[in-house]
mmCIF file of C-alpha atoms in Angstrom:
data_model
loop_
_atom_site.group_PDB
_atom_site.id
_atom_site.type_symbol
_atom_site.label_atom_id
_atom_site.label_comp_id
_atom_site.label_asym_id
_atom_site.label_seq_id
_atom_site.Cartn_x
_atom_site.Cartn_y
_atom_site.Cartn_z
ATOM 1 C CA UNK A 10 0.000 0.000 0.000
ATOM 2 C CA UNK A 11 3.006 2.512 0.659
ATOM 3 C CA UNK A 12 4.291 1.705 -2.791
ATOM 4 C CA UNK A 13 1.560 2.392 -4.587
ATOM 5 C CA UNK A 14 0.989 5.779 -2.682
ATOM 6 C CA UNK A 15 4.707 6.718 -3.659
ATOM 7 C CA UNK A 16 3.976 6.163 -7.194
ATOM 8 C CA UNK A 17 0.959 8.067 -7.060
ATOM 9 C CA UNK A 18 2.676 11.134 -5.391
ATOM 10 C CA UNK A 19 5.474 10.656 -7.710
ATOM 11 C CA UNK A 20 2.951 11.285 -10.834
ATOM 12 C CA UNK A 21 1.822 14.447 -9.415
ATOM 13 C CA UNK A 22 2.972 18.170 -10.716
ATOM 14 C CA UNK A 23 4.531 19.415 -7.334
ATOM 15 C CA UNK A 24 2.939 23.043 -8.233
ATOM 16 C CA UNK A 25 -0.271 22.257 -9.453
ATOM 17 C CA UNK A 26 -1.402 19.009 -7.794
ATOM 18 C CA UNK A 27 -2.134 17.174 -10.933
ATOM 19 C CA UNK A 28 -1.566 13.872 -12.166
ATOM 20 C CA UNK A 29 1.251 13.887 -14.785
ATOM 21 C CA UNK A 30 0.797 11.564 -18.173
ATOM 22 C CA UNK A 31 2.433 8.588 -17.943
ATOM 23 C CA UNK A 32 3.812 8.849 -21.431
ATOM 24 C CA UNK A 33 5.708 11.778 -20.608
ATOM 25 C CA UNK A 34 7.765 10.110 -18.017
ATOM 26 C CA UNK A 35 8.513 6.906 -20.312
ATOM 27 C CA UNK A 36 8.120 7.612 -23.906
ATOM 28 C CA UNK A 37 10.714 5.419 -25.494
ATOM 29 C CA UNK A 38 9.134 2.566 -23.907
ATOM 30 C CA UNK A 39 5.788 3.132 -25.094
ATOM 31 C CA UNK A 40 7.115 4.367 -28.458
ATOM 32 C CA UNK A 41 9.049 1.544 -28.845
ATOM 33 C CA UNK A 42 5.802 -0.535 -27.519
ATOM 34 C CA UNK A 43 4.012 1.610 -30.290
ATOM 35 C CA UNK A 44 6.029 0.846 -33.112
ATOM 36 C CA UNK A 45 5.641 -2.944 -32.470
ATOM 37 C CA UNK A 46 2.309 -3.177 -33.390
ATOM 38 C CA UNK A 47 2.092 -0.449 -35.895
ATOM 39 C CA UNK A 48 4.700 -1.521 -38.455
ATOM 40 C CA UNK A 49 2.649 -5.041 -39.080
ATOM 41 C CA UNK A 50 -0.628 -2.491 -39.334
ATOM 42 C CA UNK A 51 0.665 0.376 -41.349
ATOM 43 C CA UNK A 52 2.166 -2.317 -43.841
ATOM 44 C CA UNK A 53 -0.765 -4.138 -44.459
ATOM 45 C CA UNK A 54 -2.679 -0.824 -44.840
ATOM 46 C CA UNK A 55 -0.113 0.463 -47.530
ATOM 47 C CA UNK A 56 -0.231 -3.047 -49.545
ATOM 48 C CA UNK A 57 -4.229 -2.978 -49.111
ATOM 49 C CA UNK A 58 -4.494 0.610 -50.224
ATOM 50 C CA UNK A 59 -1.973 0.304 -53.040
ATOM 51 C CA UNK A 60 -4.039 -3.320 -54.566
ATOM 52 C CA UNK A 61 -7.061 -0.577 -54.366
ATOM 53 C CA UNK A 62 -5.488 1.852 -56.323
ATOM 54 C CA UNK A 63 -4.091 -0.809 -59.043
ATOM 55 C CA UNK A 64 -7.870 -2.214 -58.808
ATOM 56 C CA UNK A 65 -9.439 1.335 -59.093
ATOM 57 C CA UNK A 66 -6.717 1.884 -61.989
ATOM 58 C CA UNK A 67 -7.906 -1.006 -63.792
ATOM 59 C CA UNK A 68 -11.821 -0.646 -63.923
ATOM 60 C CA UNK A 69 -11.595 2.837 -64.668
ATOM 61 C CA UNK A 70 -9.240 2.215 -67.788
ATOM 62 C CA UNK A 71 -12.359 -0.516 -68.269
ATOM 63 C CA UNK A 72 -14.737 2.543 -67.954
ATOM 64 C CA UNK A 73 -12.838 4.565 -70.587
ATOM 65 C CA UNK A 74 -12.764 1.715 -73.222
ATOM 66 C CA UNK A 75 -16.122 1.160 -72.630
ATOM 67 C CA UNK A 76 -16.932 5.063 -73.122
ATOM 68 C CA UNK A 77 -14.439 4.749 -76.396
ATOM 69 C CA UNK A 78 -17.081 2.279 -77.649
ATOM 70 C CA UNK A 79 -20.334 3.732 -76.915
ATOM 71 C CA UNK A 80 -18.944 7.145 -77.982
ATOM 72 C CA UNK A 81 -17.853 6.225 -81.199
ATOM 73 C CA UNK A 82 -20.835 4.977 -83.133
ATOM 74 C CA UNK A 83 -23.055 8.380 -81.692
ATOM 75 C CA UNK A 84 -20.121 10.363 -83.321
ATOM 76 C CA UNK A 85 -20.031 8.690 -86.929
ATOM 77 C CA UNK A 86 -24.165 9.567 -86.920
ATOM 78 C CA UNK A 87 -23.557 13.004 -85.931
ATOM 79 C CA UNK A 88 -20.924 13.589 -88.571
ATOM 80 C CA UNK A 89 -23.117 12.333 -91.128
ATOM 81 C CA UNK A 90 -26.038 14.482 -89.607
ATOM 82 C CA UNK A 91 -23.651 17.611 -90.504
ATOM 83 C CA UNK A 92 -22.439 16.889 -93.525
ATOM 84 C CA UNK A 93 -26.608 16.051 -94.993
ATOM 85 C CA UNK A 94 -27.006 19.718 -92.693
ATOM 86 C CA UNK A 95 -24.432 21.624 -95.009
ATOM 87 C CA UNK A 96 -24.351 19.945 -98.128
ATOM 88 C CA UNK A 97 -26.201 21.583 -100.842
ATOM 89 C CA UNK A 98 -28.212 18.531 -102.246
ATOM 90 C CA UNK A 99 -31.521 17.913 -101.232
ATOM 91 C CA UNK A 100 -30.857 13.827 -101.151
ATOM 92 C CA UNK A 101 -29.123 12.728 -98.198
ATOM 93 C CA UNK A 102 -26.179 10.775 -97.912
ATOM 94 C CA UNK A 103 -25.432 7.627 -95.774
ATOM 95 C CA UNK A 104 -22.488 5.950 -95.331
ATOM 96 C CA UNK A 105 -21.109 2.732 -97.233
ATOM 97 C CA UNK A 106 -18.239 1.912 -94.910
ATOM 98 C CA UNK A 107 -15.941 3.555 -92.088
ATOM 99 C CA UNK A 108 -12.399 4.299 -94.254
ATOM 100 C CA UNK A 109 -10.000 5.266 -91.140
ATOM 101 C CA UNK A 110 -10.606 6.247 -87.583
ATOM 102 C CA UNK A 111 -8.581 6.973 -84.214
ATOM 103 C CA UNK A 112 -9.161 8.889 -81.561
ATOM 104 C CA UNK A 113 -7.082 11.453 -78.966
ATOM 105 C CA UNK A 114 -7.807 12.500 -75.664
ATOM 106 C CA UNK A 115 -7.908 16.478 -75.863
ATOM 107 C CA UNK A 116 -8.016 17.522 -71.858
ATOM 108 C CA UNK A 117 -11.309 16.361 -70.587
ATOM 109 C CA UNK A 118 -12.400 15.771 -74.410
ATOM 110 C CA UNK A 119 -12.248 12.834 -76.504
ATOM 111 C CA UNK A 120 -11.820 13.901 -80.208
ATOM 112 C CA UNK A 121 -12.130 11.533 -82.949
ATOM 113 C CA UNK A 122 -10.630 11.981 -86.803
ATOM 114 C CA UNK A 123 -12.574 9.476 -89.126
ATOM 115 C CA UNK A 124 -12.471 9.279 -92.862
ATOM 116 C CA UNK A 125 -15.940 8.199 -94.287
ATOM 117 C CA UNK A 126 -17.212 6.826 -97.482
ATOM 118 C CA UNK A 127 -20.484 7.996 -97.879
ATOM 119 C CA UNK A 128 -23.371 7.789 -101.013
ATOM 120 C CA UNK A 129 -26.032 9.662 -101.987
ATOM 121 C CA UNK A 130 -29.517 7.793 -102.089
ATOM 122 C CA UNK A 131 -32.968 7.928 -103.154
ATOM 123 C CA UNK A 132 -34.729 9.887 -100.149
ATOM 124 C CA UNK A 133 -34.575 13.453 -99.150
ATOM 125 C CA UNK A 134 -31.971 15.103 -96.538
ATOM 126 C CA UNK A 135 -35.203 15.766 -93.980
ATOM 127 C CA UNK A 136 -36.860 12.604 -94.372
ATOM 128 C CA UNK A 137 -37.126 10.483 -91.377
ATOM 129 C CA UNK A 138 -35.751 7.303 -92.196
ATOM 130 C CA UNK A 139 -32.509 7.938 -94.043
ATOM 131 C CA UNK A 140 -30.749 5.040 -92.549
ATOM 132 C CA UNK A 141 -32.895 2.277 -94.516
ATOM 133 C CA UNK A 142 -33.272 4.602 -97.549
ATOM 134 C CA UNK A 143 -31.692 2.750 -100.544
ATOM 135 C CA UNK A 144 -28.555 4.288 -102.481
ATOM 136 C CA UNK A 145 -29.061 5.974 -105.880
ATOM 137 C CA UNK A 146 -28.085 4.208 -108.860
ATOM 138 C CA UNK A 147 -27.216 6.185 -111.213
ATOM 139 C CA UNK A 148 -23.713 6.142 -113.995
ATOM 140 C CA UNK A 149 -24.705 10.271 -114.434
ATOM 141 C CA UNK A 150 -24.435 11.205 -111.304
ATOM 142 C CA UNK A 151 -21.306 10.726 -109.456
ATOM 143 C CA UNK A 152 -22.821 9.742 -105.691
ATOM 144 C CA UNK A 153 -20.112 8.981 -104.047
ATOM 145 C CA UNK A 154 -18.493 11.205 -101.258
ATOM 146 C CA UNK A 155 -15.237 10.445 -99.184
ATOM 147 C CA UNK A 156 -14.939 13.167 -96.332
ATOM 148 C CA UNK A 157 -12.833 13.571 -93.535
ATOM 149 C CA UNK A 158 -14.089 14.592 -89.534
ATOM 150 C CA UNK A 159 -12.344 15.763 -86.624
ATOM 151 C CA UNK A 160 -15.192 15.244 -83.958
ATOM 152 C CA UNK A 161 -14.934 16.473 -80.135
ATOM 153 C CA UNK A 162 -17.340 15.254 -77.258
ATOM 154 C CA UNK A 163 -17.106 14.852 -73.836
ATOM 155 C CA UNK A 164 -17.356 10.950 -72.089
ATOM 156 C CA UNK A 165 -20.134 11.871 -69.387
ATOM 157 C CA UNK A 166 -22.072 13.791 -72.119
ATOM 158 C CA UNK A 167 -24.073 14.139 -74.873
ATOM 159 C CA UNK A 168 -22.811 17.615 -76.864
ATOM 160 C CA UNK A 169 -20.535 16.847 -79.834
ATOM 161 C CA UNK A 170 -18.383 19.500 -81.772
ATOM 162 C CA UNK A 171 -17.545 19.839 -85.507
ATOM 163 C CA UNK A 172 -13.997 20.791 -85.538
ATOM 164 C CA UNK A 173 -12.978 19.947 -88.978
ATOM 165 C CA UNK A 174 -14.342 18.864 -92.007
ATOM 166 C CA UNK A 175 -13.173 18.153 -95.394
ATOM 167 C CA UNK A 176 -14.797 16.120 -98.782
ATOM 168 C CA UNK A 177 -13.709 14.952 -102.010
ATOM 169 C CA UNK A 178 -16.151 14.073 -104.640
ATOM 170 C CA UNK A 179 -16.098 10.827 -107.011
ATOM 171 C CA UNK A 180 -13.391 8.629 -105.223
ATOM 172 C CA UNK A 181 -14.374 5.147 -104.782
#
């Protein structure tokens, strides 16, 4: 019982009365005590978080691919949807095949540069379904149309930009 009062007194700040933190009168053995345990912890923590951020890596480069895709087929319609816009004829044009295509990642954008083959056919520019229309056949009219599009959109959204466009007539 006279021990434990010793060490009791002995804890206490002479001026104020108070009980002193134990810490503060050992700390290498508790930081030592400390460090023991926490190693084991913080480097199971650090190989945990870093498999999360390999696994995060992964499925987002899995999102982007994915937006790539989906992205890609909405852009080749709107380019077509400008070029039947500006042209001049009053037949529409749809397109025979996909010539070239890539894409870059402009900032937040994704632009793609596409070279497409397209023909006119037998239906108007504002008719409504241009996709089924068959293609003119004609030997006086050359109906053919190669042009080349520099598309922008963004992956969460809808809005596409024209930023260039270029055609040549009669190359098959």
């Amino acid at each position: 019982m006279l021990r434990s009062t010793v060490q009791s007194e002995s804890l206490k700040e002479p001026e104020l009365g108070r009980a002193k933190a134990v810490c503060a009168q050992t700390p290498a053995i508790m930081t030592h005590w400390q460090c023991r345990w926490a190693l084991p912890w913080a480097m199971l923590l650090l190989l945990l978080g870093f498999q999360l951020l390999v696994t995060h890596r992964c499925n987002s480069q899995e999102e982007k691919d994915s937006d790539t895709e989906s992205h890609f087929p909405a852009t080749v319609e709107y380019a077509l949807h400008i070029f039947n816009l500006q042209s001049k004829d009053m037949k529409a044009y749809r397109l025979v095949r996909i010539l070239n295509s890539w894409k870059e990642q402009i900032e937040d954008d994704l632009a793609f540069s596409m070279e497409l083959e397209l023909r006119r056919t037998e239906h108007g520019k504002f008719d409504e379904d241009i996709d089924n229309c068959p293609f003119q056949e004609s030997s006086e009219l050359n109906n053919t149309i190669n042009c080349f599009f520099t598309i922008s959109t963004v992956p969460w959204g809808t809005p596409f930009y024209l930023l260039y466009k270029t055609c040549l007539e009669g190359f098959h």
